PDB file of N, CA, C and O in Angstrom:
ATOM      1  N   MET A   1       0.732  -1.216  -0.169  1.00 68.00           N
ATOM      2  CA  MET A   1       0.029  -0.100  -0.008  1.00 68.00           C
ATOM      3  C   MET A   1       1.013   1.198  -0.060  1.00 68.00           C
ATOM      4  O   MET A   1       0.669   2.329  -0.559  1.00 68.00           O
ATOM      5  N   LYS A   2       1.886   1.301   0.885  1.00 73.00           N
ATOM      6  CA  LYS A   2       2.846   2.465   0.929  1.00 73.00           C
ATOM      7  C   LYS A   2       3.519   2.612  -0.516  1.00 73.00           C
ATOM      8  O   LYS A   2       3.670   3.896  -0.917  1.00 73.00           O
ATOM      9  N   HIS A   3       4.002   1.695  -1.205  1.00 70.00           N
ATOM     10  CA  HIS A   3       4.589   1.681  -2.532  1.00 70.00           C
ATOM     11  C   HIS A   3       3.536   2.452  -3.424  1.00 70.00           C
ATOM     12  O   HIS A   3       3.986   3.076  -4.423  1.00 70.00           O
ATOM     13  N   ARG A   4       2.282   1.850  -3.568  1.00 76.00           N
ATOM     14  CA  ARG A   4       1.367   2.555  -4.377  1.00 76.00           C
ATOM     15  C   ARG A   4       0.960   3.920  -4.234  1.00 76.00           C
ATOM     16  O   ARG A   4       0.929   4.755  -5.084  1.00 76.00           O
ATOM     17  N   GLN A   5       1.193   4.458  -2.826  1.00 80.00           N
ATOM     18  CA  GLN A   5       0.920   5.921  -2.505  1.00 80.00           C
ATOM     19  C   GLN A   5       2.144   6.485  -2.979  1.00 80.00           C
ATOM     20  O   GLN A   5       1.915   7.631  -3.583  1.00 80.00           O
ATOM     21  N   ALA A   6       3.334   6.105  -2.843  1.00 78.00           N
ATOM     22  CA  ALA A   6       4.531   6.795  -3.370  1.00 78.00           C
ATOM     23  C   ALA A   6       4.384   6.811  -4.980  1.00 78.00           C
ATOM     24  O   ALA A   6       4.863   7.988  -5.395  1.00 78.00           O
ATOM     25  N   TRP A   7       4.020   5.959  -5.540  1.00 79.00           N
ATOM     26  CA  TRP A   7       3.978   5.869  -7.000  1.00 79.00           C
ATOM     27  C   TRP A   7       2.772   6.827  -7.486  1.00 79.00           C
ATOM     28  O   TRP A   7       2.982   7.621  -8.390  1.00 79.00           O
ATOM     29  N   ALA A   8       1.680   6.912  -6.849  1.00 83.00           N
ATOM     30  CA  ALA A   8       0.708   7.732  -7.122  1.00 83.00           C
ATOM     31  C   ALA A   8       1.011   9.388  -6.815  1.00 83.00           C
ATOM     32  O   ALA A   8       0.741  10.291  -7.540  1.00 83.00           O
ATOM     33  N   ASP A   9       1.827   9.792  -5.879  1.00 86.00           N
ATOM     34  CA  ASP A   9       2.348  10.911  -5.417  1.00 86.00           C
ATOM     35  C   ASP A   9       3.659  11.377  -6.122  1.00 86.00           C
ATOM     36  O   ASP A   9       3.876  12.556  -6.036  1.00 86.00           O
ATOM     37  N   ALA A  10       4.199  10.368  -6.919  1.00 87.00           N
ATOM     38  CA  ALA A  10       5.472  10.610  -7.466  1.00 87.00           C
ATOM     39  C   ALA A  10       5.493  11.740  -8.480  1.00 87.00           C
ATOM     40  O   ALA A  10       6.469  12.575  -8.570  1.00 87.00           O
ATOM     41  N   PRO A  11       4.662  11.932  -9.586  1.00 89.00           N
ATOM     42  CA  PRO A  11       4.642  13.058 -10.317  1.00 89.00           C
ATOM     43  C   PRO A  11       4.818  14.441  -9.683  1.00 89.00           C
ATOM     44  O   PRO A  11       5.634  15.452 -10.109  1.00 89.00           O
ATOM     45  N   GLU A  12       3.807  14.702  -8.784  1.00 93.00           N
ATOM     46  CA  GLU A  12       3.776  15.923  -8.123  1.00 93.00           C
ATOM     47  C   GLU A  12       5.150  16.077  -7.068  1.00 93.00           C
ATOM     48  O   GLU A  12       5.698  17.100  -7.084  1.00 93.00           O
ATOM     49  N   ALA A  13       5.450  14.974  -6.458  1.00 93.00           N
ATOM     50  CA  ALA A  13       6.756  15.019  -5.716  1.00 93.00           C
ATOM     51  C   ALA A  13       8.001  15.492  -6.696  1.00 93.00           C
ATOM     52  O   ALA A  13       8.879  16.122  -6.201  1.00 93.00           O
ATOM     53  N   LEU A  14       8.076  15.037  -7.814  1.00 93.00           N
ATOM     54  CA  LEU A  14       9.094  15.138  -8.592  1.00 93.00           C
ATOM     55  C   LEU A  14       9.230  16.594  -9.084  1.00 93.00           C
ATOM     56  O   LEU A  14      10.099  17.263  -9.008  1.00 93.00           O
ATOM     57  N   GLN A  15       7.989  17.017  -9.320  1.00 94.00           N
ATOM     58  CA  GLN A  15       7.877  18.467  -9.669  1.00 94.00           C
ATOM     59  C   GLN A  15       8.339  19.572  -8.513  1.00 94.00           C
ATOM     60  O   GLN A  15       9.086  20.385  -8.809  1.00 94.00           O
ATOM     61  N   ARG A  16       7.838  19.163  -7.216  1.00 95.00           N
ATOM     62  CA  ARG A  16       8.364  19.795  -6.089  1.00 95.00           C
ATOM     63  C   ARG A  16       9.874  19.835  -5.772  1.00 95.00           C
ATOM     64  O   ARG A  16      10.373  20.695  -5.432  1.00 95.00           O
ATOM     65  N   PHE A  17      10.344  18.744  -6.054  1.00 95.00           N
ATOM     66  CA  PHE A  17      11.736  18.348  -5.888  1.00 95.00           C
ATOM     67  C   PHE A  17      12.648  19.196  -7.017  1.00 95.00           C
ATOM     68  O   PHE A  17      13.690  19.750  -6.464  1.00 95.00           O
ATOM     69  N   LEU A  18      12.151  19.142  -8.270  1.00 95.00           N
ATOM     70  CA  LEU A  18      12.909  19.946  -9.413  1.00 95.00           C
ATOM     71  C   LEU A  18      12.817  21.530  -9.169  1.00 95.00           C
ATOM     72  O   LEU A  18      13.651  22.065  -9.733  1.00 95.00           O
ATOM     73  N   ALA A  19      11.691  22.068  -8.628  1.00 95.00           N
ATOM     74  CA  ALA A  19      11.450  23.454  -8.712  1.00 95.00           C
ATOM     75  C   ALA A  19      12.635  24.373  -8.128  1.00 95.00           C
ATOM     76  O   ALA A  19      12.903  25.166  -8.664  1.00 95.00           O
ATOM     77  N   PRO A  20      13.564  23.911  -7.036  1.00 96.00           N
ATOM     78  CA  PRO A  20      14.411  24.837  -6.656  1.00 96.00           C
ATOM     79  C   PRO A  20      15.673  24.866  -7.573  1.00 96.00           C
ATOM     80  O   PRO A  20      16.479  25.877  -7.777  1.00 96.00           O
ATOM     81  N   PHE A  21      15.809  23.769  -8.178  1.00 95.00           N
ATOM     82  CA  PHE A  21      17.004  23.790  -9.178  1.00 95.00           C
ATOM     83  C   PHE A  21      16.622  24.637 -10.591  1.00 95.00           C
ATOM     84  O   PHE A  21      17.365  25.318 -10.959  1.00 95.00           O
ATOM     85  N   MET A  22      15.403  24.365 -10.891  1.00 94.00           N
ATOM     86  CA  MET A  22      14.886  25.203 -12.184  1.00 94.00           C
ATOM     87  C   MET A  22      14.776  26.637 -11.827  1.00 94.00           C
ATOM     88  O   MET A  22      15.103  27.499 -12.869  1.00 94.00           O
ATOM     89  N   GLN A  23      14.623  26.942 -10.699  1.00 96.00           N
ATOM     90  CA  GLN A  23      14.658  28.475 -10.152  1.00 96.00           C
ATOM     91  C   GLN A  23      15.898  28.969 -10.593  1.00 96.00           C
ATOM     92  O   GLN A  23      16.196  30.292 -10.663  1.00 96.00           O
ATOM     93  N   GLN A  24      16.951  28.212 -10.465  1.00 95.00           N
ATOM     94  CA  GLN A  24      18.384  28.719 -10.441  1.00 95.00           C
ATOM     95  C   GLN A  24      18.839  28.810 -11.967  1.00 95.00           C
ATOM     96  O   GLN A  24      19.953  29.278 -12.144  1.00 95.00           O
ATOM     97  N   LEU A  25      18.104  28.348 -12.763  1.00 92.00           N
ATOM     98  CA  LEU A  25      18.526  28.308 -14.109  1.00 92.00           C
ATOM     99  C   LEU A  25      17.821  29.088 -15.211  1.00 92.00           C
ATOM    100  O   LEU A  25      16.734  29.585 -14.901  1.00 92.00           O
ATOM    101  N   THR A  26      18.670  29.741 -16.163  1.00 92.00           N
ATOM    102  CA  THR A  26      18.149  30.488 -17.219  1.00 92.00           C
ATOM    103  C   THR A  26      17.457  29.571 -18.529  1.00 92.00           C
ATOM    104  O   THR A  26      16.539  29.972 -18.895  1.00 92.00           O
ATOM    105  N   VAL A  27      18.455  28.607 -18.670  1.00 91.00           N
ATOM    106  CA  VAL A  27      17.948  27.529 -19.622  1.00 91.00           C
ATOM    107  C   VAL A  27      17.423  26.462 -18.952  1.00 91.00           C
ATOM    108  O   VAL A  27      18.102  25.563 -18.200  1.00 91.00           O
ATOM    109  N   LYS A  28      16.012  26.075 -18.952  1.00 91.00           N
ATOM    110  CA  LYS A  28      15.365  25.295 -17.925  1.00 91.00           C
ATOM    111  C   LYS A  28      15.442  23.980 -18.532  1.00 91.00           C
ATOM    112  O   LYS A  28      14.182  23.773 -19.380  1.00 91.00           O
ATOM    113  N   ASN A  29      16.181  22.957 -18.492  1.00 90.00           N
ATOM    114  CA  ASN A  29      15.854  21.755 -18.835  1.00 90.00           C
ATOM    115  C   ASN A  29      16.543  20.609 -17.719  1.00 90.00           C
ATOM    116  O   ASN A  29      17.430  21.160 -16.956  1.00 90.00           O
ATOM    117  N   LEU A  30      16.225  19.584 -17.869  1.00 87.00           N
ATOM    118  CA  LEU A  30      16.570  18.485 -16.805  1.00 87.00           C
ATOM    119  C   LEU A  30      18.277  18.364 -16.802  1.00 87.00           C
ATOM    120  O   LEU A  30      18.561  18.072 -15.638  1.00 87.00           O
ATOM    121  N   GLY A  31      18.586  18.225 -17.951  1.00 90.00           N
ATOM    122  CA  GLY A  31      20.332  18.267 -18.158  1.00 90.00           C
ATOM    123  C   GLY A  31      20.994  19.285 -17.268  1.00 90.00           C
ATOM    124  O   GLY A  31      21.952  18.970 -16.461  1.00 90.00           O
ATOM    125  N   ASN A  32      20.390  20.461 -17.334  1.00 93.00           N
ATOM    126  CA  ASN A  32      20.991  21.596 -16.611  1.00 93.00           C
ATOM    127  C   ASN A  32      20.692  21.476 -15.034  1.00 93.00           C
ATOM    128  O   ASN A  32      21.545  21.696 -14.291  1.00 93.00           O
ATOM    129  N   ALA A  33      19.512  21.168 -14.675  1.00 94.00           N
ATOM    130  CA  ALA A  33      19.301  20.889 -13.474  1.00 94.00           C
ATOM    131  C   ALA A  33      19.910  19.769 -12.697  1.00 94.00           C
ATOM    132  O   ALA A  33      20.510  19.970 -11.608  1.00 94.00           O
ATOM    133  N   HIS A  34      20.247  18.718 -13.583  1.00 92.00           N
ATOM    134  CA  HIS A  34      20.980  17.494 -13.012  1.00 92.00           C
ATOM    135  C   HIS A  34      22.432  18.016 -12.560  1.00 92.00           C
ATOM    136  O   HIS A  34      22.896  17.424 -11.551  1.00 92.00           O
ATOM    137  N   GLU A  35      23.115  19.078 -13.325  1.00 94.00           N
ATOM    138  CA  GLU A  35      24.488  19.489 -13.133  1.00 94.00           C
ATOM    139  C   GLU A  35      24.630  20.199 -11.771  1.00 94.00           C
ATOM    140  O   GLU A  35      25.574  20.133 -11.154  1.00 94.00           O
ATOM    141  N   LEU A  36      23.364  20.705 -11.468  1.00 95.00           N
ATOM    142  CA  LEU A  36      23.586  21.475 -10.098  1.00 95.00           C
ATOM    143  C   LEU A  36      23.240  20.556  -8.755  1.00 95.00           C
ATOM    144  O   LEU A  36      23.480  21.031  -7.772  1.00 95.00           O
ATOM    145  N   MET A  37      22.951  19.187  -9.026  1.00 96.00           N
ATOM    146  CA  MET A  37      22.545  18.200  -7.966  1.00 96.00           C
ATOM    147  C   MET A  37      23.826  17.687  -7.293  1.00 96.00           C
ATOM    148  O   MET A  37      24.700  17.480  -8.101  1.00 96.00           O
ATOM    149  N   SER A  38      23.621  17.459  -6.122  1.00 97.00           N
ATOM    150  CA  SER A  38      24.651  16.680  -5.370  1.00 97.00           C
ATOM    151  C   SER A  38      24.380  15.339  -5.809  1.00 97.00           C
ATOM    152  O   SER A  38      23.367  14.851  -6.127  1.00 97.00           O
ATOM    153  N   GLU A  39      25.415  14.334  -5.162  1.00 97.00           N
ATOM    154  CA  GLU A  39      25.186  13.024  -5.595  1.00 97.00           C
ATOM    155  C   GLU A  39      23.858  12.546  -4.755  1.00 97.00           C
ATOM    156  O   GLU A  39      22.892  11.783  -5.038  1.00 97.00           O
ATOM    157  N   GLU A  40      23.475  13.117  -3.357  1.00 97.00           N
ATOM    158  CA  GLU A  40      22.403  12.737  -2.514  1.00 97.00           C
ATOM    159  C   GLU A  40      21.004  13.049  -3.331  1.00 97.00           C
ATOM    160  O   GLU A  40      20.025  12.421  -3.539  1.00 97.00           O
ATOM    161  N   ASP A  41      21.138  14.305  -4.082  1.00 97.00           N
ATOM    162  CA  ASP A  41      19.896  14.954  -4.779  1.00 97.00           C
ATOM    163  C   ASP A  41      19.771  14.107  -6.180  1.00 97.00           C
ATOM    164  O   ASP A  41      18.688  13.729  -6.417  1.00 97.00           O
ATOM    165  N   ARG A  42      20.763  13.573  -6.633  1.00 96.00           N
ATOM    166  CA  ARG A  42      20.695  12.816  -7.987  1.00 96.00           C
ATOM    167  C   ARG A  42      20.008  11.516  -7.538  1.00 96.00           C
ATOM    168  O   ARG A  42      19.266  11.006  -8.254  1.00 96.00           O
ATOM    169  N   THR A  43      20.442  10.919  -6.373  1.00 96.00           N
ATOM    170  CA  THR A  43      19.893   9.733  -5.843  1.00 96.00           C
ATOM    171  C   THR A  43      18.279   9.811  -5.806  1.00 96.00           C
ATOM    172  O   THR A  43      17.405   8.971  -6.224  1.00 96.00           O
ATOM    173  N   GLU A  44      17.852  10.918  -5.007  1.00 95.00           N
ATOM    174  CA  GLU A  44      16.604  11.125  -4.787  1.00 95.00           C
ATOM    175  C   GLU A  44      15.596  11.420  -6.395  1.00 95.00           C
ATOM    176  O   GLU A  44      14.662  10.938  -6.694  1.00 95.00           O
ATOM    177  N   PHE A  45      16.573  12.131  -7.109  1.00 95.00           N
ATOM    178  CA  PHE A  45      15.915  12.538  -8.481  1.00 95.00           C
ATOM    179  C   PHE A  45      15.582  11.133  -9.224  1.00 95.00           C
ATOM    180  O   PHE A  45      14.591  10.899  -9.875  1.00 95.00           O
ATOM    181  N   ASN A  46      16.525  10.129  -9.313  1.00 93.00           N
ATOM    182  CA  ASN A  46      16.441   8.947  -9.808  1.00 93.00           C
ATOM    183  C   ASN A  46      15.353   8.083  -9.471  1.00 93.00           C
ATOM    184  O   ASN A  46      14.584   7.567 -10.023  1.00 93.00           O
ATOM    185  N   ARG A  47      15.274   8.143  -8.077  1.00 91.00           N
ATOM    186  CA  ARG A  47      14.327   7.382  -7.396  1.00 91.00           C
ATOM    187  C   ARG A  47      12.771   7.969  -7.942  1.00 91.00           C
ATOM    188  O   ARG A  47      11.812   7.040  -8.373  1.00 91.00           O
ATOM    189  N   LEU A  48      12.678   9.237  -7.801  1.00 92.00           N
ATOM    190  CA  LEU A  48      11.298   9.774  -8.276  1.00 92.00           C
ATOM    191  C   LEU A  48      10.943   9.544  -9.745  1.00 92.00           C
ATOM    192  O   LEU A  48      10.006   9.206 -10.099  1.00 92.00           O
ATOM    193  N   LEU A  49      12.060   9.691 -10.550  1.00 91.00           N
ATOM    194  CA  LEU A  49      11.944   9.518 -11.924  1.00 91.00           C
ATOM    195  C   LEU A  49      11.483   8.295 -12.392  1.00 91.00           C
ATOM    196  O   LEU A  49      10.768   7.839 -13.368  1.00 91.00           O
ATOM    197  N   HIS A  50      12.109   7.277 -11.656  1.00 89.00           N
ATOM    198  CA  HIS A  50      11.768   5.720 -11.793  1.00 89.00           C
ATOM    199  C   HIS A  50      10.297   5.459 -11.515  1.00 89.00           C
ATOM    200  O   HIS A  50       9.837   4.636 -12.018  1.00 89.00           O
ATOM    201  N   LEU A  51       9.772   6.082 -10.316  1.00 88.00           N
ATOM    202  CA  LEU A  51       8.542   5.987 -10.111  1.00 88.00           C
ATOM    203  C   LEU A  51       7.536   6.537 -11.132  1.00 88.00           C
ATOM    204  O   LEU A  51       6.381   5.865 -11.274  1.00 88.00           O
ATOM    205  N   VAL A  52       7.830   7.662 -11.811  1.00 88.00           N
ATOM    206  CA  VAL A  52       6.785   8.085 -12.772  1.00 88.00           C
ATOM    207  C   VAL A  52       7.130   7.475 -14.191  1.00 88.00           C
ATOM    208  O   VAL A  52       6.248   7.764 -15.207  1.00 88.00           O
ATOM    209  N   ALA A  53       8.334   6.701 -14.339  1.00 84.00           N
ATOM    210  CA  ALA A  53       8.569   6.206 -15.624  1.00 84.00           C
ATOM    211  C   ALA A  53       7.473   5.081 -16.148  1.00 84.00           C
ATOM    212  O   ALA A  53       7.285   4.350 -14.939  1.00 84.00           O
ATOM    213  N   ILE A  54       7.138   5.124 -17.331  1.00 69.00           N
ATOM    214  CA  ILE A  54       6.197   3.996 -17.743  1.00 69.00           C
ATOM    215  C   ILE A  54       7.004   2.720 -18.030  1.00 69.00           C
ATOM    216  O   ILE A  54       8.066   2.863 -18.987  1.00 69.00           O
ATOM    217  N   PRO A  55       6.862   1.636 -17.436  1.00 64.00           N
ATOM    218  CA  PRO A  55       7.526   0.481 -17.901  1.00 64.00           C
ATOM    219  C   PRO A  55       7.596   0.308 -19.356  1.00 64.00           C
ATOM    220  O   PRO A  55       6.484   0.508 -20.064  1.00 64.00           O
ATOM    221  N   SER A  56       8.600  -0.360 -19.908  1.00 56.00           N
ATOM    222  CA  SER A  56       8.524  -0.671 -21.427  1.00 56.00           C
ATOM    223  C   SER A  56       7.487  -1.609 -21.828  1.00 56.00           C
ATOM    224  O   SER A  56       7.030  -1.696 -22.890  1.00 56.00           O
ATOM    225  N   ARG A  57       7.383  -2.501 -20.778  1.00 59.00           N
ATOM    226  CA  ARG A  57       6.338  -3.464 -21.256  1.00 59.00           C
ATOM    227  C   ARG A  57       5.248  -3.414 -19.979  1.00 59.00           C
ATOM    228  O   ARG A  57       5.525  -3.929 -18.880  1.00 59.00           O
ATOM    229  N   PRO A  58       4.178  -2.752 -20.143  1.00 59.00           N
ATOM    230  CA  PRO A  58       3.317  -2.492 -19.133  1.00 59.00           C
ATOM    231  C   PRO A  58       2.729  -3.722 -18.316  1.00 59.00           C
ATOM    232  O   PRO A  58       2.320  -3.607 -17.233  1.00 59.00           O
ATOM    233  N   PHE A  59       2.890  -4.850 -18.786  1.00 62.00           N
ATOM    234  CA  PHE A  59       2.590  -6.166 -18.200  1.00 62.00           C
ATOM    235  C   PHE A  59       3.460  -6.765 -17.254  1.00 62.00           C
ATOM    236  O   PHE A  59       3.340  -7.608 -16.688  1.00 62.00           O
ATOM    237  N   THR A  60       4.802  -6.223 -17.282  1.00 60.00           N
ATOM    238  CA  THR A  60       5.699  -6.600 -16.516  1.00 60.00           C
ATOM    239  C   THR A  60       6.186  -5.510 -15.255  1.00 60.00           C
ATOM    240  O   THR A  60       5.700  -4.454 -15.399  1.00 60.00           O
ATOM    241  N   ALA A  61       6.876  -6.121 -14.268  1.00 61.00           N
ATOM    242  CA  ALA A  61       7.018  -5.178 -13.056  1.00 61.00           C
ATOM    243  C   ALA A  61       8.151  -4.215 -13.563  1.00 61.00           C
ATOM    244  O   ALA A  61       9.136  -4.658 -14.393  1.00 61.00           O
ATOM    245  N   ASN A  62       8.101  -2.886 -13.023  1.00 58.00           N
ATOM    246  CA  ASN A  62       9.095  -2.047 -13.140  1.00 58.00           C
ATOM    247  C   ASN A  62      10.357  -2.291 -12.170  1.00 58.00           C
ATOM    248  O   ASN A  62      10.252  -2.420 -11.221  1.00 58.00           O
ATOM    249  N   THR A  63      11.494  -2.643 -12.885  1.00 56.00           N
ATOM    250  CA  THR A  63      12.600  -3.207 -12.211  1.00 56.00           C
ATOM    251  C   THR A  63      13.718  -2.123 -12.037  1.00 56.00           C
ATOM    252  O   THR A  63      14.933  -2.501 -12.199  1.00 56.00           O
ATOM    253  N   PHE A  64      13.411  -0.935 -11.983  1.00 52.00           N
ATOM    254  CA  PHE A  64      14.402   0.023 -11.987  1.00 52.00           C
ATOM    255  C   PHE A  64      15.221   0.004 -10.479  1.00 52.00           C
ATOM    256  O   PHE A  64      14.472  -0.215  -9.392  1.00 52.00           O
TER     257      PHE A  64
END
């Protein structure tokens, strides 16, 4: 149940997570935001990104 809630909340959580990085940029894209992140930030970014990513085969589990 906890995993499903995290999955459902992931798109909004990703936007909230990225907002401070995007505010620092003049050219706003994920590559530029990624460059500003610490290793800890990148780990959290990847976790959230994998939650919102659509599996390549919808009938299989997402194994990120």
